Amino acid sequence: MKHWLWVLLLVLPCTWGSDPHRVHRQAQPTAPGYFALAFPAPEPGSYRLPPLGEAADGQVLLDTGGRTNLHTLFDDKVVVLSFIYTRCPDPNGCPLASHVLARLERAILQTPGLSSRVQLLSLSFDPINDLPHNMAAYGKRYRSPLGHWQFLTTEDEAALSPILAAYNQWVMRERDSRGRATGALSHLLRVYLIDTRGRIRNIYSTGFLHRDLLLTDIHTLLLEQSQQPDNLQK
């Protein structure tokens, strides 16, 4: 009996440690972005979003495999930029960002004249595993064929690192007790709202990432733009 007890004590930690994503997979989707907004969204234009700095550029790969610069994709539109990785197991992490942007895209498509003024971008911070075809497959799960949502990656870590640093997007590869990479990435969820002049105007974390708040912020920026002289709109 004692022999079997020792066997169980030895095996159980190994079984638990064999799945580094287990805790995240068992997590429940509790973030506000999965539910109705708990308070009335403010009226667009009733508040101001001060500029938080310039949105950085960098070379990225499209999910078709082509190369371009991030700023080229901004295309003088209001941009919503999320940083994700496709294997993220935490429902309150990257899947939340993609869920909220999918809901946002549907709302944009249902609003006349809005889809041509907003660009959604999702950039992977795992270029080792998230190749262009992986991003294309991931994108099919979320985006509408009628929308303007690009799923991006980078050539390698060297191309990615300066982009992450410029956006203050913290990412770290998790390692086990022996120092071996587990495949999981620790990161902060950050989604950026960028105006038509390439300035960051809001940064959303898990607790504030919601379709309704994004939508009212987008309308606020567009109202602000419409009230500016033509020479200041770009």
PDB file of C-alpha atoms in Angstrom:
ATOM      1  CA  MET A   1       0.000   0.000   0.000  1.00  0.00           C
ATOM      2  CA  LYS A   2       2.791   2.375   0.927  1.00  0.00           C
ATOM      3  CA  HIS A   3       4.543   1.473  -2.322  1.00  0.00           C
ATOM      4  CA  TRP A   4       1.546   2.552  -4.421  1.00  0.00           C
ATOM      5  CA  LEU A   5       1.188   5.758  -2.420  1.00  0.00           C
ATOM      6  CA  TRP A   6       4.754   6.725  -3.266  1.00  0.00           C
ATOM      7  CA  VAL A   7       4.134   5.933  -6.936  1.00  0.00           C
ATOM      8  CA  LEU A   8       1.115   8.231  -6.973  1.00  0.00           C
ATOM      9  CA  LEU A   9       3.037  11.017  -5.290  1.00  0.00           C
ATOM     10  CA  LEU A  10       5.725  10.733  -7.930  1.00  0.00           C
ATOM     11  CA  VAL A  11       3.385  10.506 -10.917  1.00  0.00           C
ATOM     12  CA  LEU A  12       0.871  13.235 -10.066  1.00  0.00           C
ATOM     13  CA  PRO A  13       3.302  16.164 -10.251  1.00  0.00           C
ATOM     14  CA  CYS A  14       4.626  14.847 -13.564  1.00  0.00           C
ATOM     15  CA  THR A  15       1.111  14.559 -14.946  1.00  0.00           C
ATOM     16  CA  TRP A  16       0.254  18.101 -13.855  1.00  0.00           C
ATOM     17  CA  GLY A  17       3.485  19.516 -15.204  1.00  0.00           C
ATOM     18  CA  SER A  18       3.086  17.813 -18.578  1.00  0.00           C
ATOM     19  CA  ASP A  19       0.478  20.372 -19.621  1.00  0.00           C
ATOM     20  CA  PRO A  20       1.736  23.914 -18.999  1.00  0.00           C
ATOM     21  CA  HIS A  21      -1.519  25.377 -20.375  1.00  0.00           C
ATOM     22  CA  ARG A  22      -3.769  23.402 -18.018  1.00  0.00           C
ATOM     23  CA  VAL A  23      -4.535  26.264 -15.630  1.00  0.00           C
ATOM     24  CA  HIS A  24      -5.471  28.589 -18.505  1.00  0.00           C
ATOM     25  CA  ARG A  25      -7.579  25.921 -20.227  1.00  0.00           C
ATOM     26  CA  GLN A  26      -9.572  25.472 -17.044  1.00  0.00           C
ATOM     27  CA  ALA A  27     -10.151  29.225 -16.735  1.00  0.00           C
ATOM     28  CA  GLN A  28     -13.621  30.544 -17.453  1.00  0.00           C
ATOM     29  CA  PRO A  29     -14.374  33.473 -19.796  1.00  0.00           C
ATOM     30  CA  THR A  30     -15.047  36.099 -17.134  1.00  0.00           C
ATOM     31  CA  ALA A  31     -13.794  39.277 -18.846  1.00  0.00           C
ATOM     32  CA  PRO A  32     -16.398  42.048 -19.390  1.00  0.00           C
ATOM     33  CA  GLY A  33     -15.908  41.809 -23.158  1.00  0.00           C
ATOM     34  CA  TYR A  34     -17.860  38.547 -23.245  1.00  0.00           C
ATOM     35  CA  PHE A  35     -20.973  40.088 -21.710  1.00  0.00           C
ATOM     36  CA  ALA A  36     -23.293  43.078 -22.013  1.00  0.00           C
ATOM     37  CA  LEU A  37     -21.670  46.301 -20.862  1.00  0.00           C
ATOM     38  CA  ALA A  38     -22.430  46.799 -17.169  1.00  0.00           C
ATOM     39  CA  PHE A  39     -22.927  50.561 -17.547  1.00  0.00           C
ATOM     40  CA  PRO A  40     -24.146  52.910 -20.292  1.00  0.00           C
ATOM     41  CA  ALA A  41     -21.435  53.719 -22.820  1.00  0.00           C
ATOM     42  CA  PRO A  42     -20.717  57.458 -22.992  1.00  0.00           C
ATOM     43  CA  GLU A  43     -22.052  59.425 -25.921  1.00  0.00           C
ATOM     44  CA  PRO A  44     -19.521  59.772 -28.748  1.00  0.00           C
ATOM     45  CA  GLY A  45     -17.927  63.213 -28.653  1.00  0.00           C
ATOM     46  CA  SER A  46     -18.918  63.857 -25.026  1.00  0.00           C
ATOM     47  CA  TYR A  47     -15.331  63.290 -23.900  1.00  0.00           C
ATOM     48  CA  ARG A  48     -11.803  63.617 -25.255  1.00  0.00           C
ATOM     49  CA  LEU A  49      -9.107  60.997 -25.818  1.00  0.00           C
ATOM     50  CA  PRO A  50      -5.721  62.728 -25.396  1.00  0.00           C
ATOM     51  CA  PRO A  51      -2.907  61.487 -27.658  1.00  0.00           C
ATOM     52  CA  LEU A  52      -0.664  58.968 -25.881  1.00  0.00           C
ATOM     53  CA  GLY A  53       2.210  58.987 -28.356  1.00  0.00           C
ATOM     54  CA  GLU A  54       3.006  57.992 -31.902  1.00  0.00           C
ATOM     55  CA  ALA A  55       2.108  54.499 -33.120  1.00  0.00           C
ATOM     56  CA  ALA A  56       5.306  52.729 -34.155  1.00  0.00           C
ATOM     57  CA  ASP A  57       6.008  51.258 -37.565  1.00  0.00           C
ATOM     58  CA  GLY A  58       7.711  47.981 -38.461  1.00  0.00           C
ATOM     59  CA  GLN A  59       7.888  45.382 -41.205  1.00  0.00           C
ATOM     60  CA  VAL A  60       5.209  42.703 -41.002  1.00  0.00           C
ATOM     61  CA  LEU A  61       4.028  39.717 -43.009  1.00  0.00           C
ATOM     62  CA  LEU A  62       0.471  39.506 -44.308  1.00  0.00           C
ATOM     63  CA  ASP A  63      -1.412  36.244 -43.894  1.00  0.00           C
ATOM     64  CA  THR A  64      -0.975  35.830 -47.652  1.00  0.00           C
ATOM     65  CA  GLY A  65       2.800  35.866 -47.165  1.00  0.00           C
ATOM     66  CA  GLY A  66       3.478  39.310 -48.604  1.00  0.00           C
ATOM     67  CA  ARG A  67       5.606  41.891 -46.789  1.00  0.00           C
ATOM     68  CA  THR A  68       4.571  45.406 -45.892  1.00  0.00           C
ATOM     69  CA  ASN A  69       5.010  48.058 -43.234  1.00  0.00           C
ATOM     70  CA  LEU A  70       2.544  48.438 -40.408  1.00  0.00           C
ATOM     71  CA  HIS A  71       1.963  52.115 -41.193  1.00  0.00           C
ATOM     72  CA  THR A  72       1.030  51.245 -44.780  1.00  0.00           C
ATOM     73  CA  LEU A  73      -1.875  49.209 -43.418  1.00  0.00           C
ATOM     74  CA  PHE A  74      -3.093  52.153 -41.330  1.00  0.00           C
ATOM     75  CA  ASP A  75      -4.173  53.750 -44.631  1.00  0.00           C
ATOM     76  CA  ASP A  76      -5.296  57.038 -43.002  1.00  0.00           C
ATOM     77  CA  LYS A  77      -8.016  55.184 -41.083  1.00  0.00           C
ATOM     78  CA  VAL A  78      -8.858  54.776 -37.424  1.00  0.00           C
ATOM     79  CA  VAL A  79      -6.976  51.618 -36.449  1.00  0.00           C
ATOM     80  CA  VAL A  80      -7.642  49.010 -33.774  1.00  0.00           C
ATOM     81  CA  LEU A  81      -4.454  46.993 -33.235  1.00  0.00           C
ATOM     82  CA  SER A  82      -4.306  43.867 -31.070  1.00  0.00           C
ATOM     83  CA  PHE A  83      -1.255  41.800 -30.153  1.00  0.00           C
ATOM     84  CA  ILE A  84      -2.016  38.080 -29.932  1.00  0.00           C
ATOM     85  CA  TYR A  85      -0.696  34.582 -30.451  1.00  0.00           C
ATOM     86  CA  THR A  86      -2.877  31.888 -31.948  1.00  0.00           C
ATOM     87  CA  ARG A  87      -2.089  29.172 -29.385  1.00  0.00           C
ATOM     88  CA  CYS A  88      -3.055  31.312 -26.381  1.00  0.00           C
ATOM     89  CA  PRO A  89      -5.131  29.050 -24.090  1.00  0.00           C
ATOM     90  CA  ASP A  90      -6.434  31.727 -21.707  1.00  0.00           C
ATOM     91  CA  PRO A  91     -10.008  32.737 -22.636  1.00  0.00           C
ATOM     92  CA  ASN A  92      -9.414  36.089 -20.942  1.00  0.00           C
ATOM     93  CA  GLY A  93      -6.302  36.749 -23.037  1.00  0.00           C
ATOM     94  CA  CYS A  94      -5.853  36.606 -26.808  1.00  0.00           C
ATOM     95  CA  PRO A  95      -9.180  34.798 -27.454  1.00  0.00           C
ATOM     96  CA  LEU A  96     -10.901  37.697 -25.690  1.00  0.00           C
ATOM     97  CA  ALA A  97      -9.208  40.227 -27.974  1.00  0.00           C
ATOM     98  CA  SER A  98     -10.238  38.291 -31.082  1.00  0.00           C
ATOM     99  CA  HIS A  99     -13.790  37.800 -29.775  1.00  0.00           C
ATOM    100  CA  VAL A 100     -14.214  41.515 -29.077  1.00  0.00           C
ATOM    101  CA  LEU A 101     -12.747  42.549 -32.436  1.00  0.00           C
ATOM    102  CA  ALA A 102     -15.056  40.083 -34.200  1.00  0.00           C
ATOM    103  CA  ARG A 103     -18.060  41.683 -32.488  1.00  0.00           C
ATOM    104  CA  LEU A 104     -16.673  45.107 -33.322  1.00  0.00           C
ATOM    105  CA  GLU A 105     -16.242  44.176 -36.975  1.00  0.00           C
ATOM    106  CA  ARG A 106     -19.880  43.051 -37.194  1.00  0.00           C
ATOM    107  CA  ALA A 107     -21.041  46.326 -35.652  1.00  0.00           C
ATOM    108  CA  ILE A 108     -18.866  48.305 -38.070  1.00  0.00           C
ATOM    109  CA  LEU A 109     -20.273  46.442 -41.069  1.00  0.00           C
ATOM    110  CA  GLN A 110     -23.801  47.180 -39.859  1.00  0.00           C
ATOM    111  CA  THR A 111     -23.106  50.932 -39.641  1.00  0.00           C
ATOM    112  CA  PRO A 112     -23.369  52.671 -43.041  1.00  0.00           C
ATOM    113  CA  GLY A 113     -20.160  54.376 -44.128  1.00  0.00           C
ATOM    114  CA  LEU A 114     -18.076  53.150 -41.198  1.00  0.00           C
ATOM    115  CA  SER A 115     -16.261  50.136 -42.662  1.00  0.00           C
ATOM    116  CA  SER A 116     -14.245  52.283 -45.076  1.00  0.00           C
ATOM    117  CA  ARG A 117     -12.948  54.413 -42.193  1.00  0.00           C
ATOM    118  CA  VAL A 118     -11.775  51.743 -39.744  1.00  0.00           C
ATOM    119  CA  GLN A 119      -8.985  49.167 -40.033  1.00  0.00           C
ATOM    120  CA  LEU A 120      -8.631  46.194 -37.676  1.00  0.00           C
ATOM    121  CA  LEU A 121      -5.182  44.612 -37.287  1.00  0.00           C
ATOM    122  CA  SER A 122      -4.046  41.629 -35.217  1.00  0.00           C
ATOM    123  CA  LEU A 123      -0.284  41.064 -34.978  1.00  0.00           C
ATOM    124  CA  SER A 124       1.198  37.859 -33.564  1.00  0.00           C
ATOM    125  CA  PHE A 125       4.058  38.036 -31.070  1.00  0.00           C
ATOM    126  CA  ASP A 126       4.927  34.373 -31.744  1.00  0.00           C
ATOM    127  CA  PRO A 127       6.595  34.383 -35.186  1.00  0.00           C
ATOM    128  CA  ILE A 128       8.180  30.976 -34.549  1.00  0.00           C
ATOM    129  CA  ASN A 129       4.792  29.246 -34.592  1.00  0.00           C
ATOM    130  CA  ASP A 130       2.474  31.819 -36.159  1.00  0.00           C
ATOM    131  CA  LEU A 131       3.502  31.674 -39.803  1.00  0.00           C
ATOM    132  CA  PRO A 132       1.363  33.497 -42.397  1.00  0.00           C
ATOM    133  CA  HIS A 133      -0.738  30.403 -43.163  1.00  0.00           C
ATOM    134  CA  ASN A 134      -1.385  29.906 -39.432  1.00  0.00           C
ATOM    135  CA  MET A 135      -2.592  33.494 -39.184  1.00  0.00           C
ATOM    136  CA  ALA A 136      -4.847  32.994 -42.212  1.00  0.00           C
ATOM    137  CA  ALA A 137      -6.422  29.901 -40.643  1.00  0.00           C
ATOM    138  CA  TYR A 138      -6.875  31.696 -37.330  1.00  0.00           C
ATOM    139  CA  GLY A 139      -8.381  34.714 -39.067  1.00  0.00           C
ATOM    140  CA  LYS A 140     -11.034  32.594 -40.776  1.00  0.00           C
ATOM    141  CA  ARG A 141     -12.418  31.713 -37.351  1.00  0.00           C
ATOM    142  CA  TYR A 142     -13.150  35.337 -36.534  1.00  0.00           C
ATOM    143  CA  ARG A 143     -13.266  37.799 -39.410  1.00  0.00           C
ATOM    144  CA  SER A 144     -15.957  38.495 -41.959  1.00  0.00           C
ATOM    145  CA  PRO A 145     -15.030  38.212 -45.651  1.00  0.00           C
ATOM    146  CA  LEU A 146     -16.682  41.624 -46.065  1.00  0.00           C
ATOM    147  CA  GLY A 147     -14.626  43.380 -43.399  1.00  0.00           C
ATOM    148  CA  HIS A 148     -11.227  45.054 -43.134  1.00  0.00           C
ATOM    149  CA  TRP A 149      -9.353  42.906 -40.624  1.00  0.00           C
ATOM    150  CA  GLN A 150      -5.768  41.868 -41.321  1.00  0.00           C
ATOM    151  CA  PHE A 151      -3.955  39.099 -39.423  1.00  0.00           C
ATOM    152  CA  LEU A 152      -0.212  39.682 -39.357  1.00  0.00           C
ATOM    153  CA  THR A 153       3.040  38.154 -38.186  1.00  0.00           C
ATOM    154  CA  THR A 154       6.730  38.974 -38.603  1.00  0.00           C
ATOM    155  CA  GLU A 155       9.690  37.333 -40.298  1.00  0.00           C
ATOM    156  CA  ASP A 156      11.373  36.513 -36.994  1.00  0.00           C
ATOM    157  CA  GLU A 157      11.998  37.665 -33.439  1.00  0.00           C
ATOM    158  CA  ALA A 158      14.484  40.283 -34.658  1.00  0.00           C
ATOM    159  CA  ALA A 159      11.766  42.013 -36.700  1.00  0.00           C
ATOM    160  CA  LEU A 160       9.226  41.657 -33.897  1.00  0.00           C
ATOM    161  CA  SER A 161      11.245  42.872 -30.894  1.00  0.00           C
ATOM    162  CA  PRO A 162      11.447  46.584 -31.804  1.00  0.00           C
ATOM    163  CA  ILE A 163       7.709  46.660 -32.518  1.00  0.00           C
ATOM    164  CA  LEU A 164       6.880  45.129 -29.130  1.00  0.00           C
ATOM    165  CA  ALA A 165       9.291  47.491 -27.387  1.00  0.00           C
ATOM    166  CA  ALA A 166       7.798  50.548 -29.091  1.00  0.00           C
ATOM    167  CA  TYR A 167       4.267  49.563 -28.062  1.00  0.00           C
ATOM    168  CA  ASN A 168       5.390  48.494 -24.578  1.00  0.00           C
ATOM    169  CA  GLN A 169       3.901  45.053 -25.232  1.00  0.00           C
ATOM    170  CA  TRP A 170       5.488  42.733 -22.656  1.00  0.00           C
ATOM    171  CA  VAL A 171       5.946  39.085 -23.693  1.00  0.00           C
ATOM    172  CA  MET A 172       8.039  36.335 -22.080  1.00  0.00           C
ATOM    173  CA  ARG A 173       8.461  32.674 -23.007  1.00  0.00           C
ATOM    174  CA  GLU A 174       7.587  30.442 -20.057  1.00  0.00           C
ATOM    175  CA  ARG A 175      10.063  27.775 -18.942  1.00  0.00           C
ATOM    176  CA  ASP A 176       9.791  24.722 -16.720  1.00  0.00           C
ATOM    177  CA  SER A 177      11.896  23.953 -13.648  1.00  0.00           C
ATOM    178  CA  ARG A 178      14.704  22.715 -15.896  1.00  0.00           C
ATOM    179  CA  GLY A 179      14.780  25.891 -17.947  1.00  0.00           C
ATOM    180  CA  ARG A 180      13.144  24.350 -21.000  1.00  0.00           C
ATOM    181  CA  ALA A 181      10.618  26.369 -23.018  1.00  0.00           C
ATOM    182  CA  THR A 182       7.080  25.093 -22.420  1.00  0.00           C
ATOM    183  CA  GLY A 183       5.611  26.707 -25.526  1.00  0.00           C
ATOM    184  CA  ALA A 184       3.449  29.031 -23.438  1.00  0.00           C
ATOM    185  CA  LEU A 185       3.888  32.805 -23.519  1.00  0.00           C
ATOM    186  CA  SER A 186       3.280  35.106 -20.581  1.00  0.00           C
ATOM    187  CA  HIS A 187       2.007  38.476 -21.740  1.00  0.00           C
ATOM    188  CA  LEU A 188      -0.161  41.454 -20.972  1.00  0.00           C
ATOM    189  CA  LEU A 189      -3.302  41.914 -23.060  1.00  0.00           C
ATOM    190  CA  ARG A 190      -3.107  45.257 -24.821  1.00  0.00           C
ATOM    191  CA  VAL A 191      -5.271  46.563 -27.669  1.00  0.00           C
ATOM    192  CA  TYR A 192      -4.506  49.965 -29.188  1.00  0.00           C
ATOM    193  CA  LEU A 193      -6.775  52.592 -30.702  1.00  0.00           C
ATOM    194  CA  ILE A 194      -4.901  54.723 -33.252  1.00  0.00           C
ATOM    195  CA  ASP A 195      -6.246  57.830 -34.954  1.00  0.00           C
ATOM    196  CA  THR A 196      -5.957  58.812 -38.615  1.00  0.00           C
ATOM    197  CA  ARG A 197      -2.767  60.758 -37.855  1.00  0.00           C
ATOM    198  CA  GLY A 198      -1.034  57.671 -36.476  1.00  0.00           C
ATOM    199  CA  ARG A 199      -1.319  58.605 -32.801  1.00  0.00           C
ATOM    200  CA  ILE A 200      -2.289  56.181 -30.030  1.00  0.00           C
ATOM    201  CA  ARG A 201      -5.480  57.464 -28.404  1.00  0.00           C
ATOM    202  CA  ASN A 202      -6.431  54.614 -26.067  1.00  0.00           C
ATOM    203  CA  ILE A 203      -5.023  51.339 -24.738  1.00  0.00           C
ATOM    204  CA  TYR A 204      -7.427  48.636 -23.597  1.00  0.00           C
ATOM    205  CA  SER A 205      -6.624  45.884 -21.124  1.00  0.00           C
ATOM    206  CA  THR A 206      -8.738  42.887 -20.103  1.00  0.00           C
ATOM    207  CA  GLY A 207     -11.017  44.852 -17.787  1.00  0.00           C
ATOM    208  CA  PHE A 208     -11.891  47.561 -20.333  1.00  0.00           C
ATOM    209  CA  LEU A 209     -11.810  45.741 -23.659  1.00  0.00           C
ATOM    210  CA  HIS A 210     -15.421  45.783 -24.822  1.00  0.00           C
ATOM    211  CA  ARG A 211     -17.091  46.175 -28.210  1.00  0.00           C
ATOM    212  CA  ASP A 212     -19.319  49.027 -27.041  1.00  0.00           C
ATOM    213  CA  LEU A 213     -16.446  51.062 -25.587  1.00  0.00           C
ATOM    214  CA  LEU A 214     -14.329  50.571 -28.693  1.00  0.00           C
ATOM    215  CA  LEU A 215     -17.207  51.613 -30.912  1.00  0.00           C
ATOM    216  CA  THR A 216     -17.964  54.805 -29.008  1.00  0.00           C
ATOM    217  CA  ASP A 217     -14.246  55.686 -28.946  1.00  0.00           C
ATOM    218  CA  ILE A 218     -14.028  55.180 -32.716  1.00  0.00           C
ATOM    219  CA  HIS A 219     -17.016  57.461 -33.271  1.00  0.00           C
ATOM    220  CA  THR A 220     -15.455  60.026 -30.933  1.00  0.00           C
ATOM    221  CA  LEU A 221     -12.268  60.111 -33.012  1.00  0.00           C
ATOM    222  CA  LEU A 222     -14.204  60.396 -36.257  1.00  0.00           C
ATOM    223  CA  LEU A 223     -16.277  63.262 -34.852  1.00  0.00           C
ATOM    224  CA  GLU A 224     -13.082  64.974 -33.750  1.00  0.00           C
ATOM    225  CA  GLN A 225     -11.613  64.546 -37.221  1.00  0.00           C
ATOM    226  CA  SER A 226     -14.706  65.992 -38.897  1.00  0.00           C
ATOM    227  CA  GLN A 227     -14.404  69.135 -36.772  1.00  0.00           C
ATOM    228  CA  GLN A 228     -10.762  69.778 -37.708  1.00  0.00           C
ATOM    229  CA  PRO A 229      -9.564  71.908 -40.637  1.00  0.00           C
ATOM    230  CA  ASP A 230      -8.726  69.822 -43.694  1.00  0.00           C
ATOM    231  CA  ASN A 231      -4.986  70.414 -43.299  1.00  0.00           C
ATOM    232  CA  LEU A 232      -5.000  68.847 -39.817  1.00  0.00           C
ATOM    233  CA  GLN A 233      -6.969  65.714 -40.585  1.00  0.00           C
ATOM    234  CA  LYS A 234      -3.919  63.722 -41.678  1.00  0.00           C
TER     235      LYS A 234
END
